[in-house]
Structure formats: C-alpha cells, structure tokens
Amino acid sequence: MSRIGRQPISVPSGVEVSLDGLTVTVKGPKGTLSHTVVEPIEVAREDGQIVVSRPNDERRSRSLHGLTRTLVSNMVVGVTNGYSKTLEIVGVGYRVQARGSDLEFALGYSHPVPVKAPEGIRFEVQTPTRFVVHGIDKQQVGEVAAKIRGLRKPDPYKGKGVRYQGEVVRRKVGKTGK
C-alpha cells in the first residue's frame, strides 16, 4: 500500500469539497480548483476527511494512488493558503518593474521583456531585483516561475540571471590569462 496514498486528507473549516463522479472540486476562501481523477482510483469522503483508494495492486494503480492523493491535497492547501515562489535577479542593470498586473524585465537585452500574468496568477515586486509569483494552483505557480527563469537562466561563469530564492548556482572557472 502506498504510504502517501493511504493517508487521509483533512478538510479545514471553510473549505467545501464536492465529489461528482470522477471530478473533485475544492472551493475555499482563495478560489475554486477542480481535478478529474484517473479511472482506477476512487476518491471518497469519510467523516470530514477525503480518502483516496485503489481497487487493485497493479503497477499503474499503485503509481496513480499517491499521485492522486497529493494532487487533491495540493488543491486543499491552495484554496486555503495559496502557493508562492520567490525569484531573484542577479546582474548589473538587471531589474524588474510592475506594469499593472504584469511584469517588465530588463535582462541585458536591447529591449525590455514583458511578461503577462496568466489567469489565477498574481505578481508582487518586492525590490527591483526580487519578485514573488502567487497563485492557488501549485503546478501553475511553478510553471510560470520556470518560464520567467527561462528568460535568462543563471550563467555558470558570472552567476548573472534570474534564479529561485536560495538556489545555488554552480560556478565554473573561466579562461586563465597568461
């Protein structure tokens, strides 16, 4: 039995979970998320908790068991607390500015790089070199942060670029001058 999959998901007060066939919808103070459960996995509600179970021990069922439980748990956490990722910009002249709900980056290119906020994502600029991506969907927050990081990945020689807060960039030694 999956160690993660067999743990029940506690539903905090103020969160409403509705099970409609294979669709799980979670509604909370920050918004609403829904997920369609893959066929062999079953989701049920038992005395204020959500329980994810599998019908058999086939390889596919075992692999989907823990995944489904984690996805539903992430939805419950997302509508109550939300998710955020902090990114930092390192480099001379590299900075970010808020333009309404969107961001505009200066990353050493000859032009500014605009980034539009997708539906359900909110940006917060703390300093010209640090900003935060907020949202209720964990996967979407991580994907938007990764796309922004991909605009100018950290350079291994000088360390310049967009990185996650706390990310360690392995530095390489440059050419040796004679």
Tab-separated table of N, CA and C in Angstrom:
chain	number	residue	atom	x	y	z
A	1	MET	N	0.848	-1.183	0.000
A	1	MET	CA	0.000	0.000	0.000
A	1	MET	C	0.886	1.236	0.000
A	2	SER	N	0.489	2.247	-0.741
A	2	SER	CA	1.255	3.476	-0.838
A	2	SER	C	1.232	4.220	0.490
A	3	ARG	N	2.395	4.601	0.986
A	3	ARG	CA	2.441	5.304	2.270
A	3	ARG	C	1.788	6.669	2.176
A	4	ILE	N	1.993	7.344	1.052
A	4	ILE	CA	1.372	8.657	0.876
A	4	ILE	C	-0.099	8.492	0.535
A	5	GLY	N	-0.424	7.546	-0.335
A	5	GLY	CA	-1.791	7.381	-0.813
A	5	GLY	C	-2.778	6.993	0.259
A	6	ARG	N	-2.341	6.273	1.273
A	6	ARG	CA	-3.296	5.817	2.281
A	6	ARG	C	-3.555	6.851	3.367
A	7	GLN	N	-2.802	7.936	3.418
A	7	GLN	CA	-3.048	8.979	4.411
A	7	GLN	C	-4.310	9.749	4.050
A	8	PRO	N	-5.218	9.938	4.989
A	8	PRO	CA	-6.416	10.734	4.679
A	8	PRO	C	-6.072	12.221	4.598
A	9	ILE	N	-6.861	12.953	3.813
A	9	ILE	CA	-6.661	14.395	3.645
A	9	ILE	C	-7.670	15.101	4.537
A	10	SER	N	-7.189	15.865	5.506
A	10	SER	CA	-8.102	16.590	6.390
A	10	SER	C	-8.599	17.847	5.676
A	11	VAL	N	-9.883	18.110	5.804
A	11	VAL	CA	-10.501	19.268	5.163
A	11	VAL	C	-10.720	20.329	6.239
A	12	PRO	N	-10.017	21.475	6.161
A	12	PRO	CA	-10.197	22.514	7.173
A	12	PRO	C	-11.562	23.190	7.051
A	13	SER	N	-11.943	23.898	8.097
A	13	SER	CA	-13.230	24.595	8.058
A	13	SER	C	-13.154	25.728	7.030
A	14	GLY	N	-14.256	25.962	6.354
A	14	GLY	CA	-14.294	26.978	5.308
A	14	GLY	C	-13.967	26.434	3.940
A	15	VAL	N	-13.631	25.146	3.848
A	15	VAL	CA	-13.327	24.511	2.565
A	15	VAL	C	-14.436	23.511	2.254
A	16	GLU	N	-14.960	23.610	1.042
A	16	GLU	CA	-16.051	22.735	0.618
A	16	GLU	C	-15.540	21.828	-0.498
A	17	VAL	N	-15.663	20.522	-0.305
A	17	VAL	CA	-15.204	19.546	-1.295
A	17	VAL	C	-16.427	18.831	-1.853
A	18	SER	N	-16.552	18.835	-3.186
A	18	SER	CA	-17.668	18.116	-3.812
A	18	SER	C	-17.096	17.055	-4.749
A	19	LEU	N	-17.644	15.846	-4.626
A	19	LEU	CA	-17.229	14.713	-5.450
A	19	LEU	C	-18.360	14.402	-6.417
A	20	ASP	N	-18.087	14.563	-7.722
A	20	ASP	CA	-19.099	14.312	-8.747
A	20	ASP	C	-18.525	13.308	-9.733
A	21	GLY	N	-18.752	12.040	-9.477
A	21	GLY	CA	-18.185	11.006	-10.337
A	21	GLY	C	-16.674	10.994	-10.199
A	22	LEU	N	-15.970	11.281	-11.298
A	22	LEU	CA	-14.507	11.302	-11.275
A	22	LEU	C	-13.941	12.702	-11.054
A	23	THR	N	-14.811	13.704	-10.885
A	23	THR	CA	-14.351	15.083	-10.731
A	23	THR	C	-14.393	15.484	-9.263
A	24	VAL	N	-13.259	16.004	-8.777
A	24	VAL	CA	-13.159	16.513	-7.408
A	24	VAL	C	-13.040	18.032	-7.508
A	25	THR	N	-13.969	18.753	-6.864
A	25	THR	CA	-13.949	20.211	-6.875
A	25	THR	C	-13.764	20.705	-5.448
A	26	VAL	N	-12.773	21.581	-5.251
A	26	VAL	CA	-12.461	22.125	-3.932
A	26	VAL	C	-12.689	23.628	-3.982
A	27	LYS	N	-13.558	24.101	-3.080
A	27	LYS	CA	-13.880	25.532	-3.037
A	27	LYS	C	-13.485	26.058	-1.666
A	28	GLY	N	-12.706	27.134	-1.651
A	28	GLY	CA	-12.232	27.694	-0.391
A	28	GLY	C	-12.210	29.202	-0.430
A	29	PRO	N	-11.617	29.835	0.585
A	29	PRO	CA	-11.602	31.298	0.647
A	29	PRO	C	-10.804	31.962	-0.475
A	30	LYS	N	-9.813	31.284	-1.039
A	30	LYS	CA	-8.990	31.900	-2.092
A	30	LYS	C	-9.471	31.601	-3.501
A	31	GLY	N	-10.385	30.622	-3.668
A	31	GLY	CA	-10.869	30.314	-5.017
A	31	GLY	C	-11.348	28.881	-5.123
A	32	THR	N	-11.495	28.436	-6.373
A	32	THR	CA	-12.005	27.102	-6.653
A	32	THR	C	-11.058	26.375	-7.591
A	33	LEU	N	-10.795	25.094	-7.296
A	33	LEU	CA	-9.977	24.247	-8.151
A	33	LEU	C	-10.717	22.938	-8.381
A	34	SER	N	-10.521	22.344	-9.567
A	34	SER	CA	-11.121	21.039	-9.817
A	34	SER	C	-10.111	20.136	-10.510
A	35	HIS	N	-10.286	18.841	-10.325
A	35	HIS	CA	-9.373	17.843	-10.884
A	35	HIS	C	-10.179	16.616	-11.256
A	36	THR	N	-9.880	16.052	-12.412
A	36	THR	CA	-10.523	14.822	-12.835
A	36	THR	C	-9.617	13.651	-12.472
A	37	VAL	N	-10.135	12.763	-11.662
A	37	VAL	CA	-9.371	11.618	-11.180
A	37	VAL	C	-9.296	10.572	-12.287
A	38	VAL	N	-8.132	9.950	-12.446
A	38	VAL	CA	-7.928	8.930	-13.471
A	38	VAL	C	-8.678	7.658	-13.057
A	39	GLU	N	-9.125	6.890	-14.016
A	39	GLU	CA	-10.109	5.823	-13.882
A	39	GLU	C	-9.969	4.838	-12.718
A	40	PRO	N	-8.879	4.112	-12.515
A	40	PRO	CA	-8.983	3.086	-11.467
A	40	PRO	C	-9.019	3.637	-10.046
A	41	ILE	N	-8.627	4.879	-9.841
A	41	ILE	CA	-8.531	5.456	-8.496
A	41	ILE	C	-9.902	5.969	-8.065
A	42	GLU	N	-10.236	5.766	-6.782
A	42	GLU	CA	-11.510	6.212	-6.235
A	42	GLU	C	-11.259	7.202	-5.105
A	43	VAL	N	-12.082	8.259	-5.083
A	43	VAL	CA	-11.986	9.270	-4.036
A	43	VAL	C	-13.314	9.280	-3.293
A	44	ALA	N	-13.253	9.226	-1.960
A	44	ALA	CA	-14.464	9.202	-1.151
A	44	ALA	C	-14.300	10.121	0.056
A	45	ARG	N	-15.440	10.489	0.655
A	45	ARG	CA	-15.418	11.330	1.851
A	45	ARG	C	-15.847	10.469	3.041
A	46	GLU	N	-15.027	10.472	4.084
A	46	GLU	CA	-15.341	9.710	5.292
A	46	GLU	C	-15.117	10.588	6.509
A	47	ASP	N	-16.155	10.817	7.271
A	47	ASP	CA	-16.179	11.642	8.492
A	47	ASP	C	-15.228	12.853	8.432
A	48	GLY	N	-15.513	13.775	7.520
A	48	GLY	CA	-14.778	15.033	7.439
A	48	GLY	C	-13.413	14.959	6.792
A	49	GLN	N	-13.059	13.801	6.248
A	49	GLN	CA	-11.769	13.656	5.582
A	49	GLN	C	-11.982	13.067	4.200
A	50	ILE	N	-10.997	13.269	3.332
A	50	ILE	CA	-11.042	12.700	1.985
A	50	ILE	C	-10.088	11.511	1.958
A	51	VAL	N	-10.580	10.392	1.438
A	51	VAL	CA	-9.775	9.180	1.378
A	51	VAL	C	-9.639	8.761	-0.079
A	52	VAL	N	-8.390	8.508	-0.508
A	52	VAL	CA	-8.112	8.057	-1.870
A	52	VAL	C	-7.759	6.575	-1.789
A	53	SER	N	-8.421	5.757	-2.633
A	53	SER	CA	-8.161	4.317	-2.594
A	53	SER	C	-7.990	3.790	-4.008
A	54	ARG	N	-7.396	2.591	-4.091
A	54	ARG	CA	-7.212	1.948	-5.386
A	54	ARG	C	-7.818	0.552	-5.324
A	55	PRO	N	-8.344	0.052	-6.441
A	55	PRO	CA	-9.045	-1.233	-6.420
A	55	PRO	C	-8.109	-2.446	-6.394
A	56	ASN	N	-6.895	-2.319	-6.948
A	56	ASN	CA	-6.005	-3.478	-7.043
A	56	ASN	C	-4.559	-3.035	-6.895
A	57	ASP	N	-3.647	-3.989	-6.983
A	57	ASP	CA	-2.228	-3.699	-6.815
A	57	ASP	C	-1.463	-3.718	-8.133
A	58	GLU	N	-2.124	-3.392	-9.218
A	58	GLU	CA	-1.410	-3.312	-10.488
A	58	GLU	C	-0.459	-2.126	-10.450
A	59	ARG	N	0.561	-2.190	-11.299
A	59	ARG	CA	1.593	-1.148	-11.311
A	59	ARG	C	1.006	0.241	-11.575
A	60	ARG	N	0.122	0.359	-12.533
A	60	ARG	CA	-0.482	1.654	-12.884
A	60	ARG	C	-1.314	2.201	-11.729
A	61	SER	N	-2.081	1.346	-11.088
A	61	SER	CA	-2.906	1.777	-9.952
A	61	SER	C	-2.039	2.250	-8.793
A	62	ARG	N	-0.965	1.526	-8.532
A	62	ARG	CA	-0.070	1.917	-7.434
A	62	ARG	C	0.563	3.274	-7.704
A	63	SER	N	0.987	3.504	-8.951
A	63	SER	CA	1.652	4.771	-9.266
A	63	SER	C	0.677	5.944	-9.222
A	64	LEU	N	-0.573	5.716	-9.588
A	64	LEU	CA	-1.565	6.797	-9.577
A	64	LEU	C	-2.137	7.063	-8.189
A	65	HIS	N	-2.009	6.111	-7.278
A	65	HIS	CA	-2.608	6.240	-5.951
A	65	HIS	C	-2.014	7.421	-5.177
A	66	GLY	N	-0.706	7.422	-5.002
A	66	GLY	CA	-0.049	8.506	-4.270
A	66	GLY	C	-0.134	9.830	-5.013
A	67	LEU	N	-0.052	9.772	-6.349
A	67	LEU	CA	-0.140	10.990	-7.148
A	67	LEU	C	-1.486	11.677	-6.960
A	68	THR	N	-2.563	10.911	-7.037
A	68	THR	CA	-3.898	11.486	-6.911
A	68	THR	C	-4.104	12.081	-5.528
A	69	ARG	N	-3.632	11.384	-4.507
A	69	ARG	CA	-3.778	11.905	-3.147
A	69	ARG	C	-3.017	13.220	-2.984
A	70	THR	N	-1.825	13.302	-3.550
A	70	THR	CA	-1.033	14.525	-3.449
A	70	THR	C	-1.672	15.672	-4.222
A	71	LEU	N	-2.231	15.387	-5.405
A	71	LEU	CA	-2.874	16.439	-6.191
A	71	LEU	C	-4.094	17.006	-5.465
A	72	VAL	N	-4.899	16.146	-4.864
A	72	VAL	CA	-6.079	16.610	-4.127
A	72	VAL	C	-5.644	17.384	-2.886
A	73	SER	N	-4.613	16.911	-2.202
A	73	SER	CA	-4.096	17.616	-1.032
A	73	SER	C	-3.562	18.996	-1.414
A	74	ASN	N	-2.868	19.082	-2.553
A	74	ASN	CA	-2.358	20.376	-3.025
A	74	ASN	C	-3.494	21.334	-3.346
A	75	MET	N	-4.622	20.808	-3.833
A	75	MET	CA	-5.773	21.669	-4.113
A	75	MET	C	-6.346	22.230	-2.816
A	76	VAL	N	-6.426	21.403	-1.769
A	76	VAL	CA	-6.957	21.866	-0.484
A	76	VAL	C	-6.049	22.935	0.112
A	77	VAL	N	-4.735	22.716	0.057
A	77	VAL	CA	-3.784	23.709	0.575
A	77	VAL	C	-3.834	24.987	-0.259
A	78	GLY	N	-3.991	24.847	-1.579
A	78	GLY	CA	-4.016	26.002	-2.471
A	78	GLY	C	-5.182	26.931	-2.216
A	79	VAL	N	-6.386	26.378	-1.984
A	79	VAL	CA	-7.551	27.243	-1.773
A	79	VAL	C	-7.594	27.807	-0.357
A	80	THR	N	-6.796	27.259	0.576
A	80	THR	CA	-6.753	27.834	1.922
A	80	THR	C	-5.588	28.814	2.079
A	81	ASN	N	-4.367	28.389	1.750
A	81	ASN	CA	-3.184	29.245	1.946
A	81	ASN	C	-2.661	29.836	0.650
A	82	GLY	N	-2.745	29.102	-0.437
A	82	GLY	CA	-2.158	29.537	-1.696
A	82	GLY	C	-0.693	29.148	-1.751
A	83	TYR	N	-0.096	29.310	-2.920
A	83	TYR	CA	1.309	28.983	-3.129
A	83	TYR	C	2.043	30.210	-3.639
A	84	SER	N	3.345	30.269	-3.371
A	84	SER	CA	4.150	31.378	-3.879
A	84	SER	C	5.571	30.902	-4.116
A	85	LYS	N	6.221	31.508	-5.101
A	85	LYS	CA	7.630	31.251	-5.396
A	85	LYS	C	8.316	32.599	-5.515
A	86	THR	N	9.446	32.747	-4.816
A	86	THR	CA	10.211	33.983	-4.857
A	86	THR	C	11.386	33.796	-5.807
A	87	LEU	N	11.578	34.773	-6.697
A	87	LEU	CA	12.687	34.735	-7.635
A	87	LEU	C	13.551	35.974	-7.442
A	88	GLU	N	14.845	35.808	-7.700
A	88	GLU	CA	15.808	36.898	-7.574
A	88	GLU	C	16.480	37.138	-8.913
A	89	ILE	N	16.882	38.386	-9.146
A	89	ILE	CA	17.594	38.742	-10.364
A	89	ILE	C	18.987	39.206	-9.956
A	90	VAL	N	20.013	38.606	-10.555
A	90	VAL	CA	21.398	38.952	-10.246
A	90	VAL	C	22.045	39.445	-11.535
A	91	GLY	N	22.678	40.614	-11.477
A	91	GLY	CA	23.371	41.148	-12.642
A	91	GLY	C	23.286	42.656	-12.677
A	92	VAL	N	24.324	43.290	-13.173
A	92	VAL	CA	24.351	44.744	-13.256
A	92	VAL	C	23.344	45.202	-14.300
A	93	GLY	N	22.407	46.054	-13.890
A	93	GLY	CA	21.401	46.573	-14.805
A	93	GLY	C	20.210	45.645	-14.978
A	94	TYR	N	20.212	44.475	-14.384
A	94	TYR	CA	19.069	43.564	-14.472
A	94	TYR	C	18.053	43.971	-13.409
A	95	ARG	N	16.800	44.140	-13.810
A	95	ARG	CA	15.769	44.534	-12.840
A	95	ARG	C	14.385	44.170	-13.357
A	96	VAL	N	13.399	44.310	-12.486
A	96	VAL	CA	12.007	44.032	-12.825
A	96	VAL	C	11.147	45.198	-12.342
A	97	GLN	N	10.105	45.505	-13.116
A	97	GLN	CA	9.157	46.555	-12.749
A	97	GLN	C	7.751	46.014	-12.909
A	98	ALA	N	6.849	46.468	-12.043
A	98	ALA	CA	5.445	46.096	-12.170
A	98	ALA	C	4.765	47.065	-13.127
A	99	ARG	N	4.039	46.537	-14.096
A	99	ARG	CA	3.248	47.337	-15.037
A	99	ARG	C	1.805	46.878	-14.895
A	100	GLY	N	1.100	47.446	-13.917
A	100	GLY	CA	-0.244	46.971	-13.622
A	100	GLY	C	-0.149	45.592	-12.989
A	101	SER	N	-0.805	44.612	-13.587
A	101	SER	CA	-0.720	43.238	-13.061
A	101	SER	C	0.382	42.442	-13.754
A	102	ASP	N	1.069	43.051	-14.724
A	102	ASP	CA	2.117	42.371	-15.482
A	102	ASP	C	3.498	42.804	-14.999
A	103	LEU	N	4.531	42.153	-15.534
A	103	LEU	CA	5.912	42.482	-15.190
A	103	LEU	C	6.666	42.899	-16.446
A	104	GLU	N	7.672	43.751	-16.261
A	104	GLU	CA	8.559	44.136	-17.351
A	104	GLU	C	9.993	43.985	-16.856
A	105	PHE	N	10.763	43.185	-17.579
A	105	PHE	CA	12.125	42.864	-17.174
A	105	PHE	C	13.130	43.605	-18.042
A	106	ALA	N	14.248	44.019	-17.419
A	106	ALA	CA	15.434	44.481	-18.126
A	106	ALA	C	16.507	43.439	-17.816
A	107	LEU	N	16.824	42.601	-18.816
A	107	LEU	CA	17.718	41.467	-18.580
A	107	LEU	C	18.948	41.487	-19.473
A	108	GLY	N	19.398	42.668	-19.857
A	108	GLY	CA	20.608	42.768	-20.657
A	108	GLY	C	20.362	42.664	-22.145
A	109	TYR	N	19.115	42.518	-22.548
A	109	TYR	CA	18.806	42.519	-23.975
A	109	TYR	C	18.650	43.966	-24.432
A	110	SER	N	18.511	44.180	-25.750
A	110	SER	CA	18.365	45.534	-26.279
A	110	SER	C	16.946	46.070	-26.082
A	111	HIS	N	16.057	45.241	-25.557
A	111	HIS	CA	14.660	45.636	-25.398
A	111	HIS	C	14.142	45.118	-24.051
A	112	PRO	N	13.120	45.768	-23.478
A	112	PRO	CA	12.514	45.225	-22.255
A	112	PRO	C	11.699	43.970	-22.590
A	113	VAL	N	11.619	43.057	-21.637
A	113	VAL	CA	10.901	41.800	-21.842
A	113	VAL	C	9.627	41.832	-20.997
A	114	PRO	N	8.430	41.955	-21.629
A	114	PRO	CA	7.186	41.969	-20.855
A	114	PRO	C	6.699	40.542	-20.573
A	115	VAL	N	6.092	40.348	-19.400
A	115	VAL	CA	5.500	39.063	-19.035
A	115	VAL	C	4.091	39.332	-18.528
A	116	LYS	N	3.094	38.759	-19.207
A	116	LYS	CA	1.702	38.933	-18.799
A	116	LYS	C	1.358	37.928	-17.716
A	117	ALA	N	0.521	38.348	-16.774
A	117	ALA	CA	0.082	37.456	-15.701
A	117	ALA	C	-1.042	36.573	-16.224
A	118	PRO	N	-0.851	35.229	-16.224
A	118	PRO	CA	-1.939	34.350	-16.647
A	118	PRO	C	-3.109	34.405	-15.656
A	119	GLU	N	-4.226	33.841	-16.059
A	119	GLU	CA	-5.408	33.786	-15.193
A	119	GLU	C	-5.068	33.009	-13.921
A	120	GLY	N	-5.342	33.593	-12.765
A	120	GLY	CA	-5.096	32.918	-11.494
A	120	GLY	C	-3.715	33.166	-10.912
A	121	ILE	N	-2.879	33.969	-11.581
A	121	ILE	CA	-1.526	34.255	-11.090
A	121	ILE	C	-1.424	35.746	-10.788
A	122	ARG	N	-0.767	36.058	-9.665
A	122	ARG	CA	-0.569	37.445	-9.259
A	122	ARG	C	0.917	37.640	-8.977
A	123	PHE	N	1.466	38.752	-9.458
A	123	PHE	CA	2.878	39.075	-9.236
A	123	PHE	C	2.995	40.149	-8.167
A	124	GLU	N	4.066	40.067	-7.379
A	124	GLU	CA	4.361	41.088	-6.377
A	124	GLU	C	5.846	41.417	-6.475
A	125	VAL	N	6.164	42.684	-6.764
A	125	VAL	CA	7.555	43.118	-6.860
A	125	VAL	C	7.959	43.683	-5.506
A	126	GLN	N	8.916	43.028	-4.827
A	126	GLN	CA	9.370	43.484	-3.518
A	126	GLN	C	10.478	44.517	-3.651
A	127	THR	N	11.486	44.239	-4.473
A	127	THR	CA	12.570	45.172	-4.769
A	127	THR	C	12.807	45.084	-6.277
A	128	PRO	N	13.622	45.965	-6.854
A	128	PRO	CA	13.888	45.844	-8.290
A	128	PRO	C	14.576	44.544	-8.697
A	129	THR	N	15.100	43.791	-7.721
A	129	THR	CA	15.757	42.531	-8.057
A	129	THR	C	15.094	41.326	-7.404
A	130	ARG	N	13.925	41.479	-6.815
A	130	ARG	CA	13.227	40.357	-6.192
A	130	ARG	C	11.732	40.502	-6.413
A	131	PHE	N	11.106	39.415	-6.837
A	131	PHE	CA	9.653	39.414	-7.022
A	131	PHE	C	9.087	38.055	-6.659
A	132	VAL	N	7.765	38.014	-6.442
A	132	VAL	CA	7.094	36.804	-5.985
A	132	VAL	C	5.949	36.477	-6.936
A	133	VAL	N	5.792	35.190	-7.246
A	133	VAL	CA	4.677	34.696	-8.051
A	133	VAL	C	3.701	34.036	-7.089
A	134	HIS	N	2.453	34.532	-7.033
A	134	HIS	CA	1.422	33.993	-6.139
A	134	HIS	C	0.325	33.333	-6.959
A	135	GLY	N	-0.306	32.286	-6.385
A	135	GLY	CA	-1.442	31.637	-7.020
A	135	GLY	C	-1.977	30.528	-6.145
A	136	ILE	N	-3.122	29.929	-6.561
A	136	ILE	CA	-3.707	28.846	-5.769
A	136	ILE	C	-3.388	27.476	-6.351
A	137	ASP	N	-2.947	27.428	-7.614
A	137	ASP	CA	-2.624	26.163	-8.266
A	137	ASP	C	-1.108	25.975	-8.227
A	138	LYS	N	-0.637	24.975	-7.479
A	138	LYS	CA	0.796	24.756	-7.290
A	138	LYS	C	1.517	24.532	-8.613
A	139	GLN	N	0.920	23.749	-9.495
A	139	GLN	CA	1.543	23.441	-10.783
A	139	GLN	C	1.676	24.700	-11.637
A	140	GLN	N	0.638	25.540	-11.631
A	140	GLN	CA	0.673	26.753	-12.450
A	140	GLN	C	1.689	27.760	-11.914
A	141	VAL	N	1.793	27.888	-10.599
A	141	VAL	CA	2.775	28.801	-9.997
A	141	VAL	C	4.188	28.366	-10.376
A	142	GLY	N	4.469	27.071	-10.276
A	142	GLY	CA	5.793	26.565	-10.630
A	142	GLY	C	6.104	26.722	-12.099
A	143	GLU	N	5.088	26.529	-12.952
A	143	GLU	CA	5.310	26.652	-14.390
A	143	GLU	C	5.594	28.096	-14.794
A	144	VAL	N	4.840	29.056	-14.237
A	144	VAL	CA	5.071	30.473	-14.550
A	144	VAL	C	6.448	30.907	-14.050
A	145	ALA	N	6.819	30.464	-12.843
A	145	ALA	CA	8.140	30.810	-12.302
A	145	ALA	C	9.248	30.226	-13.168
A	146	ALA	N	9.066	28.993	-13.662
A	146	ALA	CA	10.088	28.371	-14.509
A	146	ALA	C	10.205	29.085	-15.850
A	147	LYS	N	9.077	29.539	-16.415
A	147	LYS	CA	9.132	30.269	-17.685
A	147	LYS	C	9.854	31.604	-17.520
A	148	ILE	N	9.604	32.278	-16.397
A	148	ILE	CA	10.292	33.553	-16.144
A	148	ILE	C	11.792	33.304	-15.940
A	149	ARG	N	12.132	32.242	-15.215
A	149	ARG	CA	13.540	31.907	-15.009
A	149	ARG	C	14.204	31.583	-16.343
A	150	GLY	N	13.461	30.996	-17.272
A	150	GLY	CA	13.989	30.651	-18.586
A	150	GLY	C	14.279	31.846	-19.471
A	151	LEU	N	13.775	33.041	-19.111
A	151	LEU	CA	14.087	34.238	-19.897
A	151	LEU	C	15.581	34.534	-19.884
A	152	ARG	N	16.224	34.291	-18.739
A	152	ARG	CA	17.675	34.483	-18.613
A	152	ARG	C	18.144	33.578	-17.486
A	153	LYS	N	18.496	32.343	-17.832
A	153	LYS	CA	18.920	31.381	-16.824
A	153	LYS	C	20.230	31.839	-16.191
A	154	PRO	N	20.493	31.428	-14.952
A	154	PRO	CA	21.745	31.827	-14.303
A	154	PRO	C	22.964	31.337	-15.082
A	155	ASP	N	23.872	32.260	-15.333
A	155	ASP	CA	25.089	31.965	-16.082
A	155	ASP	C	26.095	31.274	-15.160
A	156	PRO	N	26.681	30.145	-15.579
A	156	PRO	CA	27.615	29.451	-14.685
A	156	PRO	C	28.948	30.174	-14.505
A	157	TYR	N	29.280	31.138	-15.369
A	157	TYR	CA	30.569	31.811	-15.262
A	157	TYR	C	30.505	33.048	-14.374
A	158	LYS	N	29.492	33.883	-14.562
A	158	LYS	CA	29.384	35.100	-13.749
A	158	LYS	C	28.244	35.041	-12.743
A	159	GLY	N	27.314	34.094	-12.895
A	159	GLY	CA	26.208	33.969	-11.958
A	159	GLY	C	25.059	34.909	-12.245
A	160	LYS	N	25.072	35.599	-13.390
A	160	LYS	CA	24.029	36.558	-13.712
A	160	LYS	C	22.797	35.836	-14.252
A	161	GLY	N	21.620	36.391	-13.959
A	161	GLY	CA	20.387	35.831	-14.485
A	161	GLY	C	19.290	35.797	-13.446
A	162	VAL	N	18.180	35.143	-13.791
A	162	VAL	CA	17.026	35.008	-12.900
A	162	VAL	C	17.122	33.640	-12.230
A	163	ARG	N	17.010	33.632	-10.910
A	163	ARG	CA	17.092	32.374	-10.169
A	163	ARG	C	16.044	32.354	-9.071
A	164	TYR	N	15.745	31.137	-8.592
A	164	TYR	CA	14.846	30.995	-7.453
A	164	TYR	C	15.573	31.473	-6.205
A	165	GLN	N	14.818	31.946	-5.219
A	165	GLN	CA	15.444	32.390	-3.976
A	165	GLN	C	16.062	31.181	-3.285
A	166	GLY	N	17.317	31.298	-2.922
A	166	GLY	CA	18.023	30.210	-2.260
A	166	GLY	C	18.661	29.219	-3.216
A	167	GLU	N	18.466	29.389	-4.520
A	167	GLU	CA	19.075	28.474	-5.493
A	167	GLU	C	20.575	28.682	-5.530
A	168	VAL	N	21.309	27.603	-5.506
A	168	VAL	CA	22.766	27.665	-5.553
A	168	VAL	C	23.196	27.409	-6.994
A	169	VAL	N	23.911	28.360	-7.571
A	169	VAL	CA	24.387	28.233	-8.941
A	169	VAL	C	25.838	27.771	-8.897
A	170	ARG	N	26.116	26.619	-9.506
A	170	ARG	CA	27.490	26.107	-9.532
A	170	ARG	C	28.299	26.931	-10.515
A	171	ARG	N	29.363	27.505	-10.032
A	171	ARG	CA	30.189	28.391	-10.838
A	171	ARG	C	31.301	27.601	-11.498
A	172	LYS	N	31.620	28.003	-12.737
A	172	LYS	CA	32.729	27.391	-13.463
A	172	LYS	C	33.898	28.357	-13.491
A	173	VAL	N	35.078	27.812	-13.644
A	173	VAL	CA	36.273	28.639	-13.760
A	173	VAL	C	36.393	29.080	-15.217
A	174	GLY	N	36.684	30.353	-15.416
A	174	GLY	CA	36.830	30.871	-16.775
A	174	GLY	C	38.195	30.571	-17.345
A	175	LYS	N	38.501	31.243	-18.435
A	175	LYS	CA	39.809	31.074	-19.068
A	175	LYS	C	40.910	31.618	-18.177
A	176	THR	N	42.081	31.026	-18.209
A	176	THR	CA	43.185	31.538	-17.437
A	176	THR	C	44.027	32.444	-18.334
A	177	GLY	N	44.236	33.670	-17.881
A	177	GLY	CA	45.040	34.616	-18.661
A	177	GLY	C	46.527	34.399	-18.416
A	178	LYS	N	47.349	34.598	-19.479
A	178	LYS	CA	48.787	34.430	-19.309
A	178	LYS	C	49.486	35.771	-19.323
